[in-house]
Amino acid sequence: MRLLREKIENEGIVLSDGVLKVDSFLNHQIDPVLMKEIGFEFARRFKAEGITKIVTIESSGISPAVMAGLEMGVKVVFARKRKSLTLTDQLLVSSVYSFTKQEENNIAVSSQFLSKDDRVLIIDDFLANGEAAKGLIDIVNQSGAAVMGIGIVIEKSFQKGAKEIMDLGYRVESLAKIASLKEGQVSFVEQLEEVTI
Amino acid sequence: MRLLREKIENEGIVLSDGVLKVDSFLNHQIDPVLMKEIGFEFARRFKAEGITKIVTIESSGISPAVMAGLEMGVKVVFARKRKSLTLTDQLLVSSVYSFTKQEENNIAVSSQFLSKDDRVLIIDDFLANGEAAKGLIDIVNQSGAAVMGIGIVIEKSFQKGAKEIMDLGYRVESLAKIASLKEGQVSFVEQLEEVTI
């Protein structure tokens, strides 16, 4: 997705060999026009899957997921990382380790928002070691619904998550794939792959 | 806003005299079509204010804020409640007590995303005691930007927040105003006020 790649090239900040900061359009400040384009692209890629629900995780997954949900005509559920007084239903829970926050979280979704007939698209902002995505897959599987695919805004392809999840048999569609962050430079996988999109 | 009121009437669950649960379309599951309508309505109400940026707070404020940002052609910044490894800039910080989560949080926004020339619309999902809104106002004021108004999806008008913030001289626009949650019933302020919208 050319617009996303340009944003990463122009505004992404490489904090270390493993950490890319995109706070100006995705993780803190949000560019709504870019989010709309991202939602449109997820909808295009998963059009044939008969998606009935999108599952994401707070907070940075919400914007791309809601834009995809608008385009696809389905509702979005965001997994919660923290307990809320209003989260009183029977919960589907999974444990997720966050490398950027350096802590283990239980993530939770109310069981009432996922049924065994649902065909679920999981969306998240980043895919690195795959912890969050695997937690969301676990939750969807607990509900009996089917995981039809995982849509990722930025995949750090040099980390293990994407390969591990594909090896489990899931379809992963990442709109930007980063091969390396070494020497402060962002290098993309298959630089020419999406030039025509 | 009739669509929002109908959603609250049909899907809202009164947990107590003070707590309304709207997990099916705003706080856990999100209805993207409703969010788009909400964003459109905020844009309509604040059209004359020359808004240059929207500020909200994770997580439930993000969807309505991004839809409003899309409609208004401005970027959105969401205040963070938790530290992140990538949040390394100079921060504007304020302290907020959450009644639904029963804890005190520092909320933070990177100073680089607010300038003194910004005309800011603050958006949040609920306004009850006004803690979050006052924290966001504090952060915008620290930046030197101007708070042009506060857009709220659901105002609990029987709590003190809306009055206190209006008494400070700020414009508050709430798309649904709840007069009472007593006896398990949602009663709206001025039931007929928005019938023509």
mmCIF file of N, CA and C in Angstrom, chain A residues 73-179:
data_model
loop_
_atom_site.group_PDB
_atom_site.id
_atom_site.type_symbol
_atom_site.label_atom_id
_atom_site.label_comp_id
_atom_site.label_asym_id
_atom_site.label_seq_id
_atom_site.Cartn_x
_atom_site.Cartn_y
_atom_site.Cartn_z
ATOM 1 N N GLY A 73 -19.259 -3.393 6.304
ATOM 2 C CA GLY A 73 -20.617 -3.517 6.828
ATOM 3 C C GLY A 73 -20.733 -4.482 7.989
ATOM 4 N N VAL A 74 -19.698 -4.553 8.827
ATOM 5 C CA VAL A 74 -19.744 -5.443 10.001
ATOM 6 C C VAL A 74 -19.310 -4.675 11.251
ATOM 7 N N LYS A 75 -19.702 -5.208 12.386
ATOM 8 C CA LYS A 75 -19.317 -4.585 13.649
ATOM 9 C C LYS A 75 -17.916 -5.015 14.072
ATOM 10 N N VAL A 76 -17.368 -4.226 14.983
ATOM 11 C CA VAL A 76 -15.997 -4.410 15.461
ATOM 12 C C VAL A 76 -16.058 -4.650 16.971
ATOM 13 N N VAL A 77 -15.285 -5.595 17.454
ATOM 14 C CA VAL A 77 -15.126 -5.755 18.904
ATOM 15 C C VAL A 77 -13.665 -5.535 19.235
ATOM 16 N N PHE A 78 -13.407 -4.663 20.217
ATOM 17 C CA PHE A 78 -11.996 -4.535 20.633
ATOM 18 C C PHE A 78 -11.791 -5.247 21.963
ATOM 19 N N ALA A 79 -10.785 -6.117 21.980
ATOM 20 C CA ALA A 79 -10.410 -6.795 23.215
ATOM 21 C C ALA A 79 -9.884 -5.764 24.201
ATOM 22 N N ARG A 80 -10.266 -5.930 25.438
ATOM 23 C CA ARG A 80 -9.825 -5.007 26.487
ATOM 24 C C ARG A 80 -8.621 -5.570 27.213
ATOM 25 N N LYS A 81 -7.705 -4.653 27.540
ATOM 26 C CA LYS A 81 -6.524 -5.043 28.299
ATOM 27 C C LYS A 81 -6.728 -4.839 29.781
ATOM 28 N N ARG A 82 -7.735 -4.031 30.135
ATOM 29 C CA ARG A 82 -7.927 -3.695 31.542
ATOM 30 C C ARG A 82 -9.370 -3.905 31.932
ATOM 31 N N LYS A 83 -9.581 -4.256 33.152
ATOM 32 C CA LYS A 83 -10.941 -4.472 33.633
ATOM 33 C C LYS A 83 -11.709 -3.167 33.654
ATOM 34 N N SER A 84 -13.001 -3.245 33.356
ATOM 35 C CA SER A 84 -13.882 -2.101 33.487
ATOM 36 C C SER A 84 -15.098 -2.542 34.283
ATOM 37 N N LEU A 85 -15.670 -1.611 35.045
ATOM 38 C CA LEU A 85 -16.873 -1.920 35.814
ATOM 39 C C LEU A 85 -18.015 -2.395 34.928
ATOM 40 N N THR A 86 -18.013 -1.907 33.671
ATOM 41 C CA THR A 86 -19.137 -2.280 32.809
ATOM 42 C C THR A 86 -18.890 -3.598 32.072
ATOM 43 N N LEU A 87 -17.707 -4.170 32.239
ATOM 44 C CA LEU A 87 -17.410 -5.435 31.559
ATOM 45 C C LEU A 87 -17.794 -6.578 32.507
ATOM 46 N N THR A 88 -19.086 -6.885 32.530
ATOM 47 C CA THR A 88 -19.620 -7.779 33.552
ATOM 48 C C THR A 88 -20.056 -9.124 32.985
ATOM 49 N N ASP A 89 -19.927 -9.296 31.699
ATOM 50 C CA ASP A 89 -20.426 -10.529 31.084
ATOM 51 C C ASP A 89 -19.433 -11.664 31.246
ATOM 52 N N GLN A 90 -19.860 -12.799 30.758
ATOM 53 C CA GLN A 90 -18.941 -13.920 30.677
ATOM 54 C C GLN A 90 -17.830 -13.559 29.689
ATOM 55 N N LEU A 91 -16.607 -13.732 30.100
ATOM 56 C CA LEU A 91 -15.485 -13.255 29.296
ATOM 57 C C LEU A 91 -14.689 -14.405 28.691
ATOM 58 N N LEU A 92 -14.218 -14.157 27.484
ATOM 59 C CA LEU A 92 -13.207 -15.003 26.865
ATOM 60 C C LEU A 92 -11.868 -14.312 27.110
ATOM 61 N N VAL A 93 -10.939 -15.019 27.718
ATOM 62 C CA VAL A 93 -9.704 -14.378 28.175
ATOM 63 C C VAL A 93 -8.485 -15.096 27.601
ATOM 64 N N SER A 94 -7.466 -14.324 27.258
ATOM 65 C CA SER A 94 -6.194 -14.905 26.855
ATOM 66 C C SER A 94 -5.067 -14.037 27.411
ATOM 67 N N SER A 95 -3.915 -14.615 27.579
ATOM 68 C CA SER A 95 -2.784 -13.895 28.157
ATOM 69 C C SER A 95 -1.811 -13.483 27.059
ATOM 70 N N VAL A 96 -1.396 -12.224 27.085
ATOM 71 C CA VAL A 96 -0.564 -11.661 26.019
ATOM 72 C C VAL A 96 0.602 -10.899 26.630
ATOM 73 N N TYR A 97 1.798 -11.161 26.143
ATOM 74 C CA TYR A 97 2.958 -10.379 26.590
ATOM 75 C C TYR A 97 3.244 -9.269 25.586
ATOM 76 N N SER A 98 3.335 -8.038 26.076
ATOM 77 C CA SER A 98 3.653 -6.903 25.214
ATOM 78 C C SER A 98 5.125 -6.539 25.368
ATOM 79 N N PHE A 99 5.872 -6.641 24.247
ATOM 80 C CA PHE A 99 7.285 -6.282 24.306
ATOM 81 C C PHE A 99 7.466 -4.775 24.416
ATOM 82 N N THR A 100 6.582 -4.001 23.754
ATOM 83 C CA THR A 100 6.751 -2.546 23.828
ATOM 84 C C THR A 100 6.349 -2.007 25.203
ATOM 85 N N LYS A 101 5.429 -2.709 25.889
ATOM 86 C CA LYS A 101 5.041 -2.218 27.222
ATOM 87 C C LYS A 101 5.708 -3.027 28.327
ATOM 88 N N GLN A 102 6.385 -4.096 27.936
ATOM 89 C CA GLN A 102 7.147 -4.928 28.870
ATOM 90 C C GLN A 102 6.305 -5.440 30.031
ATOM 91 N N GLU A 103 5.133 -5.945 29.685
ATOM 92 C CA GLU A 103 4.298 -6.530 30.734
ATOM 93 C C GLU A 103 3.350 -7.553 30.131
ATOM 94 N N GLU A 104 2.864 -8.437 31.004
ATOM 95 C CA GLU A 104 1.897 -9.452 30.615
ATOM 96 C C GLU A 104 0.500 -8.903 30.889
ATOM 97 N N ASN A 105 -0.381 -9.012 29.899
ATOM 98 C CA ASN A 105 -1.760 -8.571 30.086
ATOM 99 C C ASN A 105 -2.702 -9.720 29.833
ATOM 100 N N ASN A 106 -3.764 -9.802 30.617
ATOM 101 C CA ASN A 106 -4.905 -10.584 30.182
ATOM 102 C C ASN A 106 -5.728 -9.714 29.258
ATOM 103 N N ILE A 107 -6.070 -10.241 28.097
ATOM 104 C CA ILE A 107 -6.987 -9.519 27.221
ATOM 105 C C ILE A 107 -8.316 -10.263 27.243
ATOM 106 N N ALA A 108 -9.410 -9.507 27.092
ATOM 107 C CA ALA A 108 -10.730 -10.107 27.293
ATOM 108 C C ALA A 108 -11.751 -9.582 26.294
ATOM 109 N N VAL A 109 -12.628 -10.482 25.873
ATOM 110 C CA VAL A 109 -13.763 -10.131 25.015
ATOM 111 C C VAL A 109 -15.010 -10.768 25.629
ATOM 112 N N SER A 110 -16.104 -10.016 25.671
ATOM 113 C CA SER A 110 -17.374 -10.578 26.149
ATOM 114 C C SER A 110 -17.823 -11.665 25.187
ATOM 115 N N SER A 111 -18.199 -12.794 25.740
ATOM 116 C CA SER A 111 -18.586 -13.918 24.887
ATOM 117 C C SER A 111 -19.832 -13.606 24.053
ATOM 118 N N GLN A 112 -20.644 -12.654 24.504
ATOM 119 C CA GLN A 112 -21.890 -12.374 23.772
ATOM 120 C C GLN A 112 -21.657 -11.755 22.398
ATOM 121 N N PHE A 113 -20.450 -11.221 22.150
ATOM 122 C CA PHE A 113 -20.215 -10.549 20.872
ATOM 123 C C PHE A 113 -19.532 -11.439 19.839
ATOM 124 N N LEU A 114 -19.326 -12.699 20.187
ATOM 125 C CA LEU A 114 -18.786 -13.665 19.224
ATOM 126 C C LEU A 114 -19.635 -14.924 19.293
ATOM 127 N N SER A 115 -20.135 -15.367 18.155
ATOM 128 C CA SER A 115 -20.904 -16.605 18.136
ATOM 129 C C SER A 115 -20.197 -17.626 17.253
ATOM 130 N N LYS A 116 -20.585 -18.866 17.381
ATOM 131 C CA LYS A 116 -19.892 -19.911 16.611
ATOM 132 C C LYS A 116 -20.137 -19.784 15.110
ATOM 133 N N ASP A 117 -21.137 -19.000 14.735
ATOM 134 C CA ASP A 117 -21.386 -18.787 13.302
ATOM 135 C C ASP A 117 -20.560 -17.646 12.709
ATOM 136 N N ASP A 118 -19.868 -16.898 13.563
ATOM 137 C CA ASP A 118 -19.128 -15.748 13.043
ATOM 138 C C ASP A 118 -17.905 -16.173 12.233
ATOM 139 N N ARG A 119 -17.657 -15.370 11.192
ATOM 140 C CA ARG A 119 -16.442 -15.502 10.371
ATOM 141 C C ARG A 119 -15.639 -14.228 10.635
ATOM 142 N N VAL A 120 -14.552 -14.386 11.362
ATOM 143 C CA VAL A 120 -13.889 -13.237 11.990
ATOM 144 C C VAL A 120 -12.618 -12.828 11.253
ATOM 145 N N LEU A 121 -12.499 -11.523 11.031
ATOM 146 C CA LEU A 121 -11.244 -10.925 10.595
ATOM 147 C C LEU A 121 -10.603 -10.251 11.805
ATOM 148 N N ILE A 122 -9.392 -10.650 12.131
ATOM 149 C CA ILE A 122 -8.625 -10.021 13.207
ATOM 150 C C ILE A 122 -7.781 -8.908 12.599
ATOM 151 N N ILE A 123 -7.830 -7.721 13.189
ATOM 152 C CA ILE A 123 -7.037 -6.587 12.703
ATOM 153 C C ILE A 123 -6.198 -6.039 13.846
ATOM 154 N N ASP A 124 -4.933 -5.733 13.547
ATOM 155 C CA ASP A 124 -4.113 -5.053 14.553
ATOM 156 C C ASP A 124 -3.130 -4.110 13.857
ATOM 157 N N ASP A 125 -2.582 -3.207 14.641
ATOM 158 C CA ASP A 125 -1.687 -2.196 14.072
ATOM 159 C C ASP A 125 -0.328 -2.788 13.686
ATOM 160 N N PHE A 126 0.260 -3.562 14.601
ATOM 161 C CA PHE A 126 1.591 -4.133 14.363
ATOM 162 C C PHE A 126 1.548 -5.650 14.520
ATOM 163 N N LEU A 127 2.398 -6.324 13.768
ATOM 164 C CA LEU A 127 2.664 -7.743 14.004
ATOM 165 C C LEU A 127 4.179 -7.893 14.125
ATOM 166 N N ALA A 128 4.611 -8.297 15.311
ATOM 167 C CA ALA A 128 6.048 -8.445 15.548
ATOM 168 C C ALA A 128 6.293 -9.885 15.996
ATOM 169 N N ASN A 129 6.246 -10.128 17.279
ATOM 170 C CA ASN A 129 6.396 -11.503 17.759
ATOM 171 C C ASN A 129 5.081 -12.282 17.724
ATOM 172 N N GLY A 130 3.988 -11.580 17.436
ATOM 173 C CA GLY A 130 2.719 -12.266 17.243
ATOM 174 C C GLY A 130 1.942 -12.533 18.517
ATOM 175 N N GLU A 131 2.384 -11.969 19.622
ATOM 176 C CA GLU A 131 1.710 -12.250 20.899
ATOM 177 C C GLU A 131 0.243 -11.801 20.881
ATOM 178 N N ALA A 132 0.005 -10.552 20.486
ATOM 179 C CA ALA A 132 -1.364 -10.044 20.494
ATOM 180 C C ALA A 132 -2.236 -10.821 19.512
ATOM 181 N N ALA A 133 -1.705 -11.059 18.311
ATOM 182 C CA ALA A 133 -2.495 -11.781 17.298
ATOM 183 C C ALA A 133 -2.838 -13.184 17.783
ATOM 184 N N LYS A 134 -1.864 -13.859 18.413
ATOM 185 C CA LYS A 134 -2.150 -15.214 18.905
ATOM 186 C C LYS A 134 -3.173 -15.182 20.040
ATOM 187 N N GLY A 135 -3.121 -14.154 20.878
ATOM 188 C CA GLY A 135 -4.130 -14.008 21.931
ATOM 189 C C GLY A 135 -5.529 -13.806 21.352
ATOM 190 N N LEU A 136 -5.610 -13.002 20.295
ATOM 191 C CA LEU A 136 -6.914 -12.769 19.658
ATOM 192 C C LEU A 136 -7.405 -14.037 18.958
ATOM 193 N N ILE A 137 -6.500 -14.759 18.301
ATOM 194 C CA ILE A 137 -6.878 -16.029 17.669
ATOM 195 C C ILE A 137 -7.411 -16.988 18.737
ATOM 196 N N ASP A 138 -6.737 -17.062 19.875
ATOM 197 C CA ASP A 138 -7.162 -17.917 20.977
ATOM 198 C C ASP A 138 -8.580 -17.565 21.426
ATOM 199 N N ILE A 139 -8.841 -16.267 21.578
ATOM 200 C CA ILE A 139 -10.166 -15.828 22.027
ATOM 201 C C ILE A 139 -11.241 -16.194 21.003
ATOM 202 N N VAL A 140 -10.953 -15.943 19.730
ATOM 203 C CA VAL A 140 -11.949 -16.275 18.693
ATOM 204 C C VAL A 140 -12.190 -17.789 18.680
ATOM 205 N N ASN A 141 -11.130 -18.560 18.792
ATOM 206 C CA ASN A 141 -11.281 -20.018 18.818
ATOM 207 C C ASN A 141 -12.096 -20.485 20.030
ATOM 208 N N GLN A 142 -11.887 -19.860 21.168
ATOM 209 C CA GLN A 142 -12.675 -20.205 22.362
ATOM 210 C C GLN A 142 -14.176 -20.019 22.110
ATOM 211 N N SER A 143 -14.512 -18.995 21.303
ATOM 212 C CA SER A 143 -15.931 -18.703 21.052
ATOM 213 C C SER A 143 -16.558 -19.678 20.083
ATOM 214 N N GLY A 144 -15.739 -20.446 19.386
ATOM 215 C CA GLY A 144 -16.257 -21.345 18.359
ATOM 216 C C GLY A 144 -16.381 -20.697 16.999
ATOM 217 N N ALA A 145 -16.126 -19.393 16.915
ATOM 218 C CA ALA A 145 -16.148 -18.706 15.619
ATOM 219 C C ALA A 145 -14.917 -19.093 14.808
ATOM 220 N N ALA A 146 -14.951 -18.760 13.516
ATOM 221 C CA ALA A 146 -13.839 -19.103 12.622
ATOM 222 C C ALA A 146 -12.966 -17.885 12.357
ATOM 223 N N VAL A 147 -11.668 -18.038 12.515
ATOM 224 C CA VAL A 147 -10.716 -16.987 12.137
ATOM 225 C C VAL A 147 -10.471 -17.107 10.633
ATOM 226 N N MET A 148 -10.943 -16.116 9.874
ATOM 227 C CA MET A 148 -10.803 -16.162 8.420
ATOM 228 C C MET A 148 -9.508 -15.502 7.950
ATOM 229 N N GLY A 149 -8.906 -14.710 8.833
ATOM 230 C CA GLY A 149 -7.655 -14.073 8.444
ATOM 231 C C GLY A 149 -7.236 -13.032 9.447
ATOM 232 N N ILE A 150 -5.990 -12.588 9.274
ATOM 233 C CA ILE A 150 -5.425 -11.563 10.151
ATOM 234 C C ILE A 150 -4.937 -10.423 9.264
ATOM 235 N N GLY A 151 -5.467 -9.240 9.496
ATOM 236 C CA GLY A 151 -5.062 -8.056 8.749
ATOM 237 C C GLY A 151 -4.204 -7.166 9.625
ATOM 238 N N ILE A 152 -3.009 -6.858 9.129
ATOM 239 C CA ILE A 152 -2.019 -6.122 9.917
ATOM 240 C C ILE A 152 -1.630 -4.854 9.172
ATOM 241 N N VAL A 153 -1.523 -3.748 9.876
ATOM 242 C CA VAL A 153 -1.092 -2.517 9.220
ATOM 243 C C VAL A 153 0.409 -2.586 8.921
ATOM 244 N N ILE A 154 1.221 -2.847 9.938
ATOM 245 C CA ILE A 154 2.675 -2.887 9.739
ATOM 246 C C ILE A 154 3.237 -4.181 10.320
ATOM 247 N N GLU A 155 3.779 -4.993 9.454
ATOM 248 C CA GLU A 155 4.408 -6.245 9.888
ATOM 249 C C GLU A 155 5.916 -6.053 9.975
ATOM 250 N N LYS A 156 6.484 -6.435 11.108
ATOM 251 C CA LYS A 156 7.937 -6.465 11.214
ATOM 252 C C LYS A 156 8.360 -7.876 10.838
ATOM 253 N N SER A 157 8.636 -8.044 9.552
ATOM 254 C CA SER A 157 8.824 -9.386 8.990
ATOM 255 C C SER A 157 10.078 -10.068 9.499
ATOM 256 N N PHE A 158 10.982 -9.288 10.100
ATOM 257 C CA PHE A 158 12.220 -9.865 10.647
ATOM 258 C C PHE A 158 11.986 -10.453 12.032
ATOM 259 N N GLN A 159 10.784 -10.331 12.560
ATOM 260 C CA GLN A 159 10.452 -11.002 13.816
ATOM 261 C C GLN A 159 9.565 -12.201 13.499
ATOM 262 N N LYS A 160 9.308 -13.028 14.484
ATOM 263 C CA LYS A 160 8.815 -14.369 14.184
ATOM 264 C C LYS A 160 7.299 -14.496 13.998
ATOM 265 N N GLY A 161 6.542 -13.439 14.370
ATOM 266 C CA GLY A 161 5.094 -13.576 14.460
ATOM 267 C C GLY A 161 4.396 -14.007 13.180
ATOM 268 N N ALA A 162 4.689 -13.317 12.082
ATOM 269 C CA ALA A 162 3.974 -13.600 10.835
ATOM 270 C C ALA A 162 4.190 -15.047 10.403
ATOM 271 N N LYS A 163 5.447 -15.489 10.456
ATOM 272 C CA LYS A 163 5.738 -16.854 10.023
ATOM 273 C C LYS A 163 5.032 -17.873 10.921
ATOM 274 N N GLU A 164 5.095 -17.644 12.225
ATOM 275 C CA GLU A 164 4.462 -18.590 13.155
ATOM 276 C C GLU A 164 2.955 -18.699 12.919
ATOM 277 N N ILE A 165 2.323 -17.560 12.677
ATOM 278 C CA ILE A 165 0.867 -17.574 12.504
ATOM 279 C C ILE A 165 0.494 -18.198 11.156
ATOM 280 N N MET A 166 1.284 -17.921 10.134
ATOM 281 C CA MET A 166 1.018 -18.567 8.836
ATOM 282 C C MET A 166 1.263 -20.072 8.931
ATOM 283 N N ASP A 167 2.277 -20.466 9.702
ATOM 284 C CA ASP A 167 2.553 -21.900 9.885
ATOM 285 C C ASP A 167 1.399 -22.606 10.596
ATOM 286 N N LEU A 168 0.632 -21.860 11.381
ATOM 287 C CA LEU A 168 -0.556 -22.437 12.037
ATOM 288 C C LEU A 168 -1.714 -22.562 11.047
ATOM 289 N N GLY A 169 -1.539 -22.048 9.840
ATOM 290 C CA GLY A 169 -2.564 -22.206 8.812
ATOM 291 C C GLY A 169 -3.443 -20.988 8.597
ATOM 292 N N TYR A 170 -3.106 -19.876 9.220
ATOM 293 C CA TYR A 170 -3.920 -18.677 9.068
ATOM 294 C C TYR A 170 -3.381 -17.796 7.947
ATOM 295 N N ARG A 171 -4.299 -17.117 7.293
ATOM 296 C CA ARG A 171 -3.938 -16.144 6.261
ATOM 297 C C ARG A 171 -3.584 -14.813 6.937
ATOM 298 N N VAL A 172 -2.422 -14.285 6.636
ATOM 299 C CA VAL A 172 -1.988 -12.992 7.177
ATOM 300 C C VAL A 172 -1.821 -12.018 6.017
ATOM 301 N N GLU A 173 -2.495 -10.888 6.097
ATOM 302 C CA GLU A 173 -2.344 -9.831 5.089
ATOM 303 C C GLU A 173 -1.808 -8.587 5.780
ATOM 304 N N SER A 174 -0.561 -8.242 5.470
ATOM 305 C CA SER A 174 0.070 -7.071 6.085
ATOM 306 C C SER A 174 0.241 -5.989 5.027
ATOM 307 N N LEU A 175 -0.204 -4.774 5.352
ATOM 308 C CA LEU A 175 -0.223 -3.714 4.346
ATOM 309 C C LEU A 175 1.152 -3.105 4.128
ATOM 310 N N ALA A 176 2.017 -3.194 5.131
ATOM 311 C CA ALA A 176 3.435 -2.823 4.960
ATOM 312 C C ALA A 176 4.256 -3.890 5.660
ATOM 313 N N LYS A 177 5.290 -4.360 4.971
ATOM 314 C CA LYS A 177 6.150 -5.408 5.538
ATOM 315 C C LYS A 177 7.561 -4.870 5.638
ATOM 316 N N ILE A 178 8.055 -4.841 6.848
ATOM 317 C CA ILE A 178 9.377 -4.268 7.082
ATOM 318 C C ILE A 178 10.405 -5.385 7.227
ATOM 319 N N ALA A 179 11.413 -5.326 6.364
ATOM 320 C CA ALA A 179 12.451 -6.359 6.369
ATOM 321 C C ALA A 179 13.501 -6.103 7.437
#
